[in-house]
Short mmCIF file of C-alpha atoms in Angstrom, two decimals:
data_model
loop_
_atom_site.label_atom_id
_atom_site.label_comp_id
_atom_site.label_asym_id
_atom_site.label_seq_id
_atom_site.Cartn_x
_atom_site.Cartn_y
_atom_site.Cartn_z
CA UNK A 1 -15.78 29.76 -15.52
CA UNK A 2 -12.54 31.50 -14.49
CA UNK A 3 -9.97 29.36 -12.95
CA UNK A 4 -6.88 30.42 -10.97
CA UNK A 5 -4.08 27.78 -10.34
CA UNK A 6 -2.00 27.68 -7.75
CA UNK A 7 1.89 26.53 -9.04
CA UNK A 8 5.13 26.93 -11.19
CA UNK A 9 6.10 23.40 -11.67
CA UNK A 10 6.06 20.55 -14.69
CA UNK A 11 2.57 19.23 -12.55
CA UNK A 12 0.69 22.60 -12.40
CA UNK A 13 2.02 23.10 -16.59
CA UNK A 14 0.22 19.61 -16.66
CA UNK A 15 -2.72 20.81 -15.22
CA UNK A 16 -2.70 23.84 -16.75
CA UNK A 17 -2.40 22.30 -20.21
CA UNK A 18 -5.63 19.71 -19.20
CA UNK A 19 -7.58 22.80 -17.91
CA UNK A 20 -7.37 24.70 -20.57
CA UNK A 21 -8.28 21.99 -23.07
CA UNK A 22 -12.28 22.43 -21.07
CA UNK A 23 -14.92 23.98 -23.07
CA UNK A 24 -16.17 25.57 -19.18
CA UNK A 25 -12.63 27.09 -18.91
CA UNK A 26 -13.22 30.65 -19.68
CA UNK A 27 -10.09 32.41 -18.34
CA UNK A 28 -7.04 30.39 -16.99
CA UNK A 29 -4.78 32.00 -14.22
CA UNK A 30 -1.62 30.99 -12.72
CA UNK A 31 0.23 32.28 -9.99
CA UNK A 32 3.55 32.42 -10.34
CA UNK A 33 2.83 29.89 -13.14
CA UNK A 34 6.09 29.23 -15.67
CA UNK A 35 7.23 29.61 -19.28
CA UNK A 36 5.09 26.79 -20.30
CA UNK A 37 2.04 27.22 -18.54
CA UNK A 38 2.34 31.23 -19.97
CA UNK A 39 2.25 29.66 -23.13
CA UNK A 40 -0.68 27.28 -22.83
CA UNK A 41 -2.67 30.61 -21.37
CA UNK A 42 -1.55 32.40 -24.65
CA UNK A 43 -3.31 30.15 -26.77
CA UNK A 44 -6.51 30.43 -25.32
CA UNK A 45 -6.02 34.36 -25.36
CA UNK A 46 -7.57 35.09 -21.82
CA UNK A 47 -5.78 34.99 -18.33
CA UNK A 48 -1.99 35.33 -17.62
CA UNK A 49 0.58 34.77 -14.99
CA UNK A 50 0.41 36.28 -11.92
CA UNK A 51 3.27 37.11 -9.18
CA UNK A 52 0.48 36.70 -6.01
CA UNK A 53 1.76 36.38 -2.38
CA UNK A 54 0.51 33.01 -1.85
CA UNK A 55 1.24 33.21 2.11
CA UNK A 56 -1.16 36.45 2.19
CA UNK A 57 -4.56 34.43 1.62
CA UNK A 58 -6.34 37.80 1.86
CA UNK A 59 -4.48 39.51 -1.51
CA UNK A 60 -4.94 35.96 -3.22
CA UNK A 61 -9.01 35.81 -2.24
CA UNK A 62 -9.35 39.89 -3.27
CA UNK A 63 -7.65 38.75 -7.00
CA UNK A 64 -9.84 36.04 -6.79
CA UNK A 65 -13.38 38.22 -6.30
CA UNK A 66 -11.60 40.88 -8.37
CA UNK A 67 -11.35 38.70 -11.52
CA UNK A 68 -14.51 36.62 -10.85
CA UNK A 69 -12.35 33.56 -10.45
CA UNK A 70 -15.00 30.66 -9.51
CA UNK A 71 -12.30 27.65 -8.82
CA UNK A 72 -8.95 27.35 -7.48
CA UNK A 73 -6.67 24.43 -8.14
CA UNK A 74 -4.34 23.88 -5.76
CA UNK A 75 -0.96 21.98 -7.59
CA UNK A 76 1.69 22.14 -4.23
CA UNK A 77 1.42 20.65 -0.85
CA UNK A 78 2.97 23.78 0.80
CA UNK A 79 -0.30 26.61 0.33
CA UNK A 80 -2.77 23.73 1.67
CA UNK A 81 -0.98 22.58 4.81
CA UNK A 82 -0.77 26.58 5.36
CA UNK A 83 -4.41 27.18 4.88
CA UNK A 84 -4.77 28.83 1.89
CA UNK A 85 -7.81 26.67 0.69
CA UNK A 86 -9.47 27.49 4.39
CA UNK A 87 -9.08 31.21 3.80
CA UNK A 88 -10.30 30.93 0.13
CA UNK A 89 -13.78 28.71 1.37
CA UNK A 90 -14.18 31.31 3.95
CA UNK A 91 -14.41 34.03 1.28
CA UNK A 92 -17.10 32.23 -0.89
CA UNK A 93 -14.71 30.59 -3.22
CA UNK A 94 -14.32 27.45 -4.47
CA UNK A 95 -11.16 25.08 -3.98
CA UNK A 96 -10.06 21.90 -5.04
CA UNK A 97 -7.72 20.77 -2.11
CA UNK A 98 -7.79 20.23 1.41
CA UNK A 99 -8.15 21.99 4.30
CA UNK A 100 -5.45 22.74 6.54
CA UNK A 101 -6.32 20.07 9.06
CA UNK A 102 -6.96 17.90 6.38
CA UNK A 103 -3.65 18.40 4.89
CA UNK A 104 -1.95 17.00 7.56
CA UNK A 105 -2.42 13.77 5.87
CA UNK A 106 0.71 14.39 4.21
CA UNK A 107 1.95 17.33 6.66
CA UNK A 108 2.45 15.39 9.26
CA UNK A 109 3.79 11.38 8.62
CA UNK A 110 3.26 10.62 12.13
CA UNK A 111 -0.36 12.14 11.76
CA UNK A 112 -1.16 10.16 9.41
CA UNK A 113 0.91 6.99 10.77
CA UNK A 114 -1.70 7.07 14.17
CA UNK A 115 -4.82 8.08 12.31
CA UNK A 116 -3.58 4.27 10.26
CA UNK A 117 -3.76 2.92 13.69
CA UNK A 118 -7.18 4.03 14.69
CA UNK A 119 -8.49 3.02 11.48
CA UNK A 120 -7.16 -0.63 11.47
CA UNK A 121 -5.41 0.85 7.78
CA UNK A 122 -2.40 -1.73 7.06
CA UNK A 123 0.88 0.15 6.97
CA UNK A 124 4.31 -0.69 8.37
CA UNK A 125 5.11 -0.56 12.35
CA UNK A 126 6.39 2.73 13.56
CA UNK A 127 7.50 4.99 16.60
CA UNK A 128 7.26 9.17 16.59
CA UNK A 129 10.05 10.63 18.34
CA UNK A 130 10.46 14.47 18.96
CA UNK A 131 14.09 13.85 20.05
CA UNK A 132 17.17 12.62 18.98
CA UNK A 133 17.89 10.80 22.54
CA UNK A 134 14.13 9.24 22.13
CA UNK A 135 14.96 8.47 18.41
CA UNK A 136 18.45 6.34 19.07
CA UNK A 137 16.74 5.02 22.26
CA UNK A 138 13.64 3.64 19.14
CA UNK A 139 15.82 2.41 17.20
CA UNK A 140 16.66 -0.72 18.96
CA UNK A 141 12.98 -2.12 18.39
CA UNK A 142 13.68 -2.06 14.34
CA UNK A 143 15.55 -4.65 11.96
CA UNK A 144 17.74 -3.41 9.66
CA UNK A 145 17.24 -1.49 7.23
CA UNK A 146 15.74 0.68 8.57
CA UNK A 147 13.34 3.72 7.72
CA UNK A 148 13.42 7.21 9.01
CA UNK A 149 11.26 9.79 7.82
CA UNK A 150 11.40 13.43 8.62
CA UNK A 151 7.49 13.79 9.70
CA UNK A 152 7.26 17.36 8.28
CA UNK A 153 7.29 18.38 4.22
CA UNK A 154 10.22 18.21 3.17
CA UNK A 155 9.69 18.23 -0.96
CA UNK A 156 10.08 14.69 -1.45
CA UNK A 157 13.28 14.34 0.42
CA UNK A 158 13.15 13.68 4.27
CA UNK A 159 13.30 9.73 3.95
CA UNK A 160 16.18 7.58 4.27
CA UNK A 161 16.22 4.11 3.87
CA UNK A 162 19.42 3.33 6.50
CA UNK A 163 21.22 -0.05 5.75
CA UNK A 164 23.43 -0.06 9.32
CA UNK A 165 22.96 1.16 12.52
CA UNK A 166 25.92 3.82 11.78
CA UNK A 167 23.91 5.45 8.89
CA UNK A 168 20.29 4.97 11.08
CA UNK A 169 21.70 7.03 14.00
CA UNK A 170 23.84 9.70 11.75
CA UNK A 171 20.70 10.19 9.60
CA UNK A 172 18.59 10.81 13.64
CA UNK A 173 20.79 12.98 14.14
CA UNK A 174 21.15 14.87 10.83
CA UNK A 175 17.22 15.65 10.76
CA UNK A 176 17.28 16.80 14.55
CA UNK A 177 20.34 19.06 13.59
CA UNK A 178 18.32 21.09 10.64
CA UNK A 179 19.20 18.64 7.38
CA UNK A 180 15.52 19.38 6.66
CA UNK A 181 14.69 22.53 8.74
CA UNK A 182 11.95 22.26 10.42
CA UNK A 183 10.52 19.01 8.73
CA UNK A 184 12.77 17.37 10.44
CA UNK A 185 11.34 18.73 14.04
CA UNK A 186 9.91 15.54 14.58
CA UNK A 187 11.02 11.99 13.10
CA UNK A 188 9.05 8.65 12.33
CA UNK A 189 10.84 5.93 12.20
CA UNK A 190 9.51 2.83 10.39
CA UNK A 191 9.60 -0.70 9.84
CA UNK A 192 10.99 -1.82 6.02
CA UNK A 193 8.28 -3.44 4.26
CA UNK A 194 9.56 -5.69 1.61
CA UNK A 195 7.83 -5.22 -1.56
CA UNK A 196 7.06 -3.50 -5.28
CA UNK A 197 6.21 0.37 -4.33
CA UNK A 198 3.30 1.78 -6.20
CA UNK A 199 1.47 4.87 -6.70
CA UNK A 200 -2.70 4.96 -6.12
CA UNK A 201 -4.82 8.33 -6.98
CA UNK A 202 -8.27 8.93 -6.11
CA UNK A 203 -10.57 11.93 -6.05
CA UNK A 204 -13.07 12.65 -3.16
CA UNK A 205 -14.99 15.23 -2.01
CA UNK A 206 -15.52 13.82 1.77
CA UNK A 207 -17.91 11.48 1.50
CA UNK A 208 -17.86 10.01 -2.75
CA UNK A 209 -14.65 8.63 -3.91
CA UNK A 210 -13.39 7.99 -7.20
CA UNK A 211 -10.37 5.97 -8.82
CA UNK A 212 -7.98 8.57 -10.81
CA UNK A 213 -5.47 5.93 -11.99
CA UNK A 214 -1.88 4.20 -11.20
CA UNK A 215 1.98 5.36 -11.41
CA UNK A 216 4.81 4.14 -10.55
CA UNK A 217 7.62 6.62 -9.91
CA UNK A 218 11.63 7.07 -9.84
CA UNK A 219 12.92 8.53 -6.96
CA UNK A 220 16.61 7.90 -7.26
CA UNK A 221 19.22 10.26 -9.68
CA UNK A 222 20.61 7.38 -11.20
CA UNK A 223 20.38 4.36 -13.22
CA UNK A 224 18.93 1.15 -12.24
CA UNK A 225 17.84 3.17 -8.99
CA UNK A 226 20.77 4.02 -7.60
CA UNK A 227 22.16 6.89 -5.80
CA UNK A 228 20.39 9.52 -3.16
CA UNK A 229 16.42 10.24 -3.10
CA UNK A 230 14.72 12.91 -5.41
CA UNK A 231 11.29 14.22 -6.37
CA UNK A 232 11.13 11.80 -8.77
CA UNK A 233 13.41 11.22 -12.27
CA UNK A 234 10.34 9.59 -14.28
CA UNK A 235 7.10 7.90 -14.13
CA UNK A 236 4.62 5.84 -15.98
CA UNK A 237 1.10 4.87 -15.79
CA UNK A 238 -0.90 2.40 -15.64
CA UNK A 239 1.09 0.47 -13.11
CA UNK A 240 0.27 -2.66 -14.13
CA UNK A 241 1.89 -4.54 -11.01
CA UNK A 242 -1.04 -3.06 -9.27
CA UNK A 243 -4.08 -5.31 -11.04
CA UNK A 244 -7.37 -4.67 -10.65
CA UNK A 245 -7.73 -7.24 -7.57
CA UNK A 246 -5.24 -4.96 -5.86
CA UNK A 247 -6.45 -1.84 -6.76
CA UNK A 248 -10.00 -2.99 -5.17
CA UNK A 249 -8.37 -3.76 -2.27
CA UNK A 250 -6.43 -0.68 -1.67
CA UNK A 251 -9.41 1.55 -2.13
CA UNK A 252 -11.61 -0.55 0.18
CA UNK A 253 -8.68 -1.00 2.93
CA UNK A 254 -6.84 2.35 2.36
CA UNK A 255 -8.75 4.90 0.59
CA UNK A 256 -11.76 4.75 1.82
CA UNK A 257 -11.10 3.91 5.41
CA UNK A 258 -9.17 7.06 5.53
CA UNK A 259 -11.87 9.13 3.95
CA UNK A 260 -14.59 8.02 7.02
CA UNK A 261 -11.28 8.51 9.15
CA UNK A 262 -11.33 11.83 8.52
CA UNK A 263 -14.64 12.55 8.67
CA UNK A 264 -15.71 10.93 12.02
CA UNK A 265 -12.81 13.36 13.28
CA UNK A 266 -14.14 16.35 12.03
CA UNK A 267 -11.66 17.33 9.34
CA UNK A 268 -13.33 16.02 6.26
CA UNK A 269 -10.92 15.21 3.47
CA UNK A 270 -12.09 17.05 -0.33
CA UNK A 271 -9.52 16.43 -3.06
CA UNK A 272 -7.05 14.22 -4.38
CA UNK A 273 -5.76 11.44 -2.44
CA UNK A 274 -2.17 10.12 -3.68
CA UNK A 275 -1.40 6.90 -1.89
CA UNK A 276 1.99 5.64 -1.96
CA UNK A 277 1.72 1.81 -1.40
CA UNK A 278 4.21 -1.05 -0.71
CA UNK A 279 2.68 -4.44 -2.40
CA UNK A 280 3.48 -6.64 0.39
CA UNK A 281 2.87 -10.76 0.50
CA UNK A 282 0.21 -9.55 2.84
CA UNK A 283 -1.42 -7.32 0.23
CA UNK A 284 -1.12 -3.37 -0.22
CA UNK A 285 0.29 -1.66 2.36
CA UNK A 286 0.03 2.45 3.03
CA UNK A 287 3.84 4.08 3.20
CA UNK A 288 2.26 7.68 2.86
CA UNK A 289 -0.31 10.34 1.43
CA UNK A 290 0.40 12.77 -0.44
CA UNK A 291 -2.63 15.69 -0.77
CA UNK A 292 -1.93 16.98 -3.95
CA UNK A 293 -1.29 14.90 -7.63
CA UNK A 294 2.51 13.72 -7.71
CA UNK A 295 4.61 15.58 -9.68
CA UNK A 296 5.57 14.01 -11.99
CA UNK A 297 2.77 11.46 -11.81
CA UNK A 298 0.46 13.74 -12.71
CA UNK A 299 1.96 14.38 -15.68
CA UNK A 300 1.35 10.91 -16.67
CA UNK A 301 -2.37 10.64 -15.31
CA UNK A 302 -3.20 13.99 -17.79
CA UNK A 303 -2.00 12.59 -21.07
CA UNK A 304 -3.87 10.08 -19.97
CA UNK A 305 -7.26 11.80 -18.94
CA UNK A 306 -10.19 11.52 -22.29
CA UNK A 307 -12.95 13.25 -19.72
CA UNK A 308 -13.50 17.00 -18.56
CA UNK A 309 -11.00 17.74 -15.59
CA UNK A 310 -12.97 21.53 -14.81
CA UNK A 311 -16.18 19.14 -14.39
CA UNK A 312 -14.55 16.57 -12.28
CA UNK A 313 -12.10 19.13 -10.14
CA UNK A 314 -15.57 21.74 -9.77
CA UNK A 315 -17.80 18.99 -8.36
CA UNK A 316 -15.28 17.76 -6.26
CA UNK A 317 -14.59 21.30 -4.62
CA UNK A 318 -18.38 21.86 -4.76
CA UNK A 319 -19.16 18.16 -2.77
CA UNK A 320 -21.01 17.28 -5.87
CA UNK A 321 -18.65 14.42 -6.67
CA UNK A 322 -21.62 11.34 -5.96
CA UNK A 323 -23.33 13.20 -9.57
CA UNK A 324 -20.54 13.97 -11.60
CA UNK A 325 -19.36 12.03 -14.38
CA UNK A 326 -16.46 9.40 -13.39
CA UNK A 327 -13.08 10.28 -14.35
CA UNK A 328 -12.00 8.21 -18.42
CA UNK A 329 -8.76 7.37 -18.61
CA UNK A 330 -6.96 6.12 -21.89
CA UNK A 331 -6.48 2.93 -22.48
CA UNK A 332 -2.92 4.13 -23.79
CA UNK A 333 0.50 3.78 -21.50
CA UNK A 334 2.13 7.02 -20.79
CA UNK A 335 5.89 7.97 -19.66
CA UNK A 336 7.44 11.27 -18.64
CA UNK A 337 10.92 11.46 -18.50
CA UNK A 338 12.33 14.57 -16.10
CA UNK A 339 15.20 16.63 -17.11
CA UNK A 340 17.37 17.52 -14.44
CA UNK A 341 20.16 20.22 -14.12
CA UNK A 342 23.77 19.42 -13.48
CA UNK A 343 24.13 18.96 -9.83
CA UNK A 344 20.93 17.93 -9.00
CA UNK A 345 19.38 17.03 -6.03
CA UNK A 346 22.44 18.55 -4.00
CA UNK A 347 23.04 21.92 -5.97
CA UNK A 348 21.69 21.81 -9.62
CA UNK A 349 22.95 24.61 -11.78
CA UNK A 350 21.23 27.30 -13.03
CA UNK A 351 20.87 29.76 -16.19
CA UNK A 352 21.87 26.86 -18.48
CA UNK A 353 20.08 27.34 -22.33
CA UNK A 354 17.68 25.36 -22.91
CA UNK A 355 16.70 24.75 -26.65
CA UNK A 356 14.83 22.60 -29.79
CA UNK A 357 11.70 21.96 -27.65
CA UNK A 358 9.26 22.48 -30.93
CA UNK A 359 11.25 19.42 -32.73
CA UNK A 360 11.21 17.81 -29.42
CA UNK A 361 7.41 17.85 -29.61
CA UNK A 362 7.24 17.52 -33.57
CA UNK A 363 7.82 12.98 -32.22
CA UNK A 364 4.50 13.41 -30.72
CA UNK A 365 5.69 14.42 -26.89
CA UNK A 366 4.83 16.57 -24.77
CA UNK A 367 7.18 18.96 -22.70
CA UNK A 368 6.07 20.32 -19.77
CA UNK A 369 8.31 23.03 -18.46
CA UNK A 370 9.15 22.16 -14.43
CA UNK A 371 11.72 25.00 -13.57
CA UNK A 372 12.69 27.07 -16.07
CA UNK A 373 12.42 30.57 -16.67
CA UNK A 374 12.50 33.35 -19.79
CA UNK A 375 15.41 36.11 -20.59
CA UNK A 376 14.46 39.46 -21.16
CA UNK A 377 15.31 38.44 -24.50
CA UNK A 378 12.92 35.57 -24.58
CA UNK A 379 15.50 32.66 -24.42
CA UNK A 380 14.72 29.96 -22.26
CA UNK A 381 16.78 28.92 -19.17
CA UNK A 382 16.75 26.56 -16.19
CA UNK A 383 15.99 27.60 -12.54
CA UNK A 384 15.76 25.07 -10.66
CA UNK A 385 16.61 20.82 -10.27
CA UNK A 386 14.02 19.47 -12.29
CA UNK A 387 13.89 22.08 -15.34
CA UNK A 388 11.87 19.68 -18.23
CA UNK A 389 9.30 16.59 -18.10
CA UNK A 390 9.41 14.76 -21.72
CA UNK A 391 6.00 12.60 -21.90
CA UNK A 392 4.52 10.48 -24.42
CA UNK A 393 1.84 8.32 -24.63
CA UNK A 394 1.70 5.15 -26.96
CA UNK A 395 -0.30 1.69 -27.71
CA UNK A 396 2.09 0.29 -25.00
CA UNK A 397 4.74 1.31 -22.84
CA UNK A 398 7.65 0.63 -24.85
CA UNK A 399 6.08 2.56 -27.82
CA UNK A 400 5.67 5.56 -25.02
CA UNK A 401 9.29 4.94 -24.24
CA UNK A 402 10.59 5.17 -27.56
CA UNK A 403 8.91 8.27 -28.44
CA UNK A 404 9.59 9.74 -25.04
CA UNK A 405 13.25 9.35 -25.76
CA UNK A 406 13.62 10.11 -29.26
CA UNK A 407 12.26 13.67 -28.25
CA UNK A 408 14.74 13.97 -25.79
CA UNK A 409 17.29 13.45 -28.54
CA UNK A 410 16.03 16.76 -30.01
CA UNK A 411 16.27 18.66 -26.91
CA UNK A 412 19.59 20.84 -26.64
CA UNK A 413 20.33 21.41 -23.11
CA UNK A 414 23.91 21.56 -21.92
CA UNK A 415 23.61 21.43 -18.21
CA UNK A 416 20.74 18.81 -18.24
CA UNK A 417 20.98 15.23 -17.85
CA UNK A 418 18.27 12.28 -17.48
CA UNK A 419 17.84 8.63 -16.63
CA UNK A 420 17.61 6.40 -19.53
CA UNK A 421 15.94 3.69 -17.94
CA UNK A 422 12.99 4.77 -16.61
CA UNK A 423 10.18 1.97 -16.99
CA UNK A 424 12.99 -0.53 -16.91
CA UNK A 425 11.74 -2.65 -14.18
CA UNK A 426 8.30 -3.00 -16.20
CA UNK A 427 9.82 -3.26 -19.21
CA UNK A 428 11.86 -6.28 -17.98
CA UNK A 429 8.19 -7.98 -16.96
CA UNK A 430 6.76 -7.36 -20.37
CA UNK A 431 7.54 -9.61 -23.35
CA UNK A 432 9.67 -9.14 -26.26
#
């Protein structure tokens, strides 16, 4: 079949790179797509990038019936909380990702924090506020620290984690005064559950669910987790702090109590589900959905994927899921490791040469390409704060560590700069 997928980033070059590997993919699109994903259509010969105006669902569904496309993958969150996957069912096509009122499940936080409520779905205690005067006046019902989340997308970025009441009200009042734009519109502000944060995936299409595997990610610039939020510096998977016993638990008192959530309400959930969870003393706890893989956890999951991911994502978007063949996952350990530019999060550089990525992969990596972009004379270049993934796989995760790193050495990249301890708190459990 022909495929179009949506994306630019190291998670849609991920995807990309698993789609093409299906003997039903018969032409692979992207739109915009990247260097790396261009390359990955190359080698199959059929298909190409595409510059498509993603916000005009009309000129994306006429490519789509112009070029027989008979699936779209959806990569970002932003085209599915807009619709696009509405507009695309509504012309006969086929989409893997939610609707638009479906989406809200990680549109909105305080959507998703009430819908937890109805449900009887553990998460932490919490209190919408659409103003900053309602906000401070919230804030006296919380311990410290506290956490505030801007309740619109905000790539990753609109929580803060405030440690005194100074930074709790500066950070209210930094989200009501634009920090985010309009994320930031509305703010939920959160109880601090004490605990190991972990990463859950599972595929439905409304009604069947599925497990898709564990992550855990690395959402602060520096070492040892320190320093301001990102969109994540690293991942691994399996998770093992998240054992089997857990796992069970989280898709009977998470997952699937928000699928029948959903659709008793009318707005039926088809997709992937990516539930960020806080392992409490009291058991898994939700802190948020995501409605699209993580990025980069999903670069992780697909080194790790041994089945067909056309057959799983086309049954899914077809409601077929309840016949289709489980997703396999390797019994291997994978690590990616991102490459940042200089600057990043606040202002990462851009146009820095980027070089040696065949003797990168030559140690048995992978490099997905996350934001870069290619010269008129064909060198490569960064644009944008996360420019490179580096991922490996290996018989455990410090063999996936080693090799991850060792290609990095290879990499020439002046502007770039990495963590070198990502794993390290699962590294520290394992032993010697």
């Amino acid at each position: 079949m022909n495929i179009l997928l949506i994306g630019s980033g190291g998670r849609e070059h991920a995807l990309a790179w698993k789609l093409a590997q299906s003997p039903r993919c018969t032409t692979l699109w992207a739109s915009p797509g990247n260097p790396g994903i261009a390359e990955v259509i190359a080698a199959r010969g059929k298909g190409g990038c595409v510059a498509l105006p993603l916000t005009d669902h009309a000129a994306v569904a006429t490519f789509c019936a112009e070029h027989e496309v008979a699936l779209v993958v959806v990569g970002p969150e932003a085209p599915l909380v807009d619709g696009l996957g509405d507009s695309l069912r509504a012309a006969g096509i086929a989409v893997f990702g939610p609707s638009k009122a479906a989406a809200q499940l990680e549109g909105s936080k305080g959507f998703t924090k009430d819908m937890c409520t109805r449900a009887g779905i553990p998460t932490a205690g919490y209190v919408r506020a659409k103003s900053a005067a309602e906000a401070h006046a919230a804030l006296a019902g919380f311990s410290l620290p506290v956490v505030i989340k801007a309740d619109g997308l905000a790539a990753g970025k609109g929580v803060v984690i405030a440690q005194t009441a100074e930074e709790a009200a500066a950070t209210i009042d930094d989200m009501f005064g634009g920090a985010f734009g309009g994320a930031g519109a509305e703010v939920v502000i959160e109880e601090f559950l004490e605990g190991e944060e972990v990463s859950l995936f599972a595929i439905t299409d409304g009604s069947a669910i599925v497990p898709f595997g564990s992550a855990q990610d690395h959402k602060r610039v520096g070492e040892g987790d320190t320093g301001p939020n990102t969109g994540g510096m690293g991942a691994y998977s399996p998770a093992p702090v998240l054992t089997a016993e857990l796992e069970a638990r989280a898709m009977a008192e998470i997952i699937a109590p928000t699928v029948k959530a959903m659709a008793e309400t009318g707005m039926p959930y088809s997709g992937v589900l990516f539930a960020g969870l806080m392992l409490t003393a009291e058991g898994p706890k939700l802190i948020e959905y995501n409605c699209r893989f993580g990025d980069p956890e999903c670069q992780v999951l697909m080194m790790r994927l041994e089945s067909d991911l056309v057959a799983l994502l086309d049954a899914c978007a077809r409601g077929e899921l309840a016949s289709a063949a489980a997703p396999s996952m390797s019994a291997e350990n994978a690590m990616t490791v991102v490459v940042a530019a200089r600057g990043y999060p606040a202002t990462p550089a851009s146009g820095g040469l980027i070089e040696n990525l065949s003797a990168a992969e030559a140690h048995g990596a992978k490099v997905f390409h996350a934001g870069t972009a290619a010269t008129a004379e064909g060198a490569l270049v960064a644009k944008g704060g996360r420019v490179l993934n580096v991922t490996a796989t290996g018989a455990n995760l410090q063999q996936a560590r080693d090799r991850a790193y060792a290609a990095l050495a290879e990499i020439h990249f002046d502007d770039g700069f990495w963590r070198s301890d990502i794993g390290w708190r699962e590294l520290a459990r394992q032993p010697t």
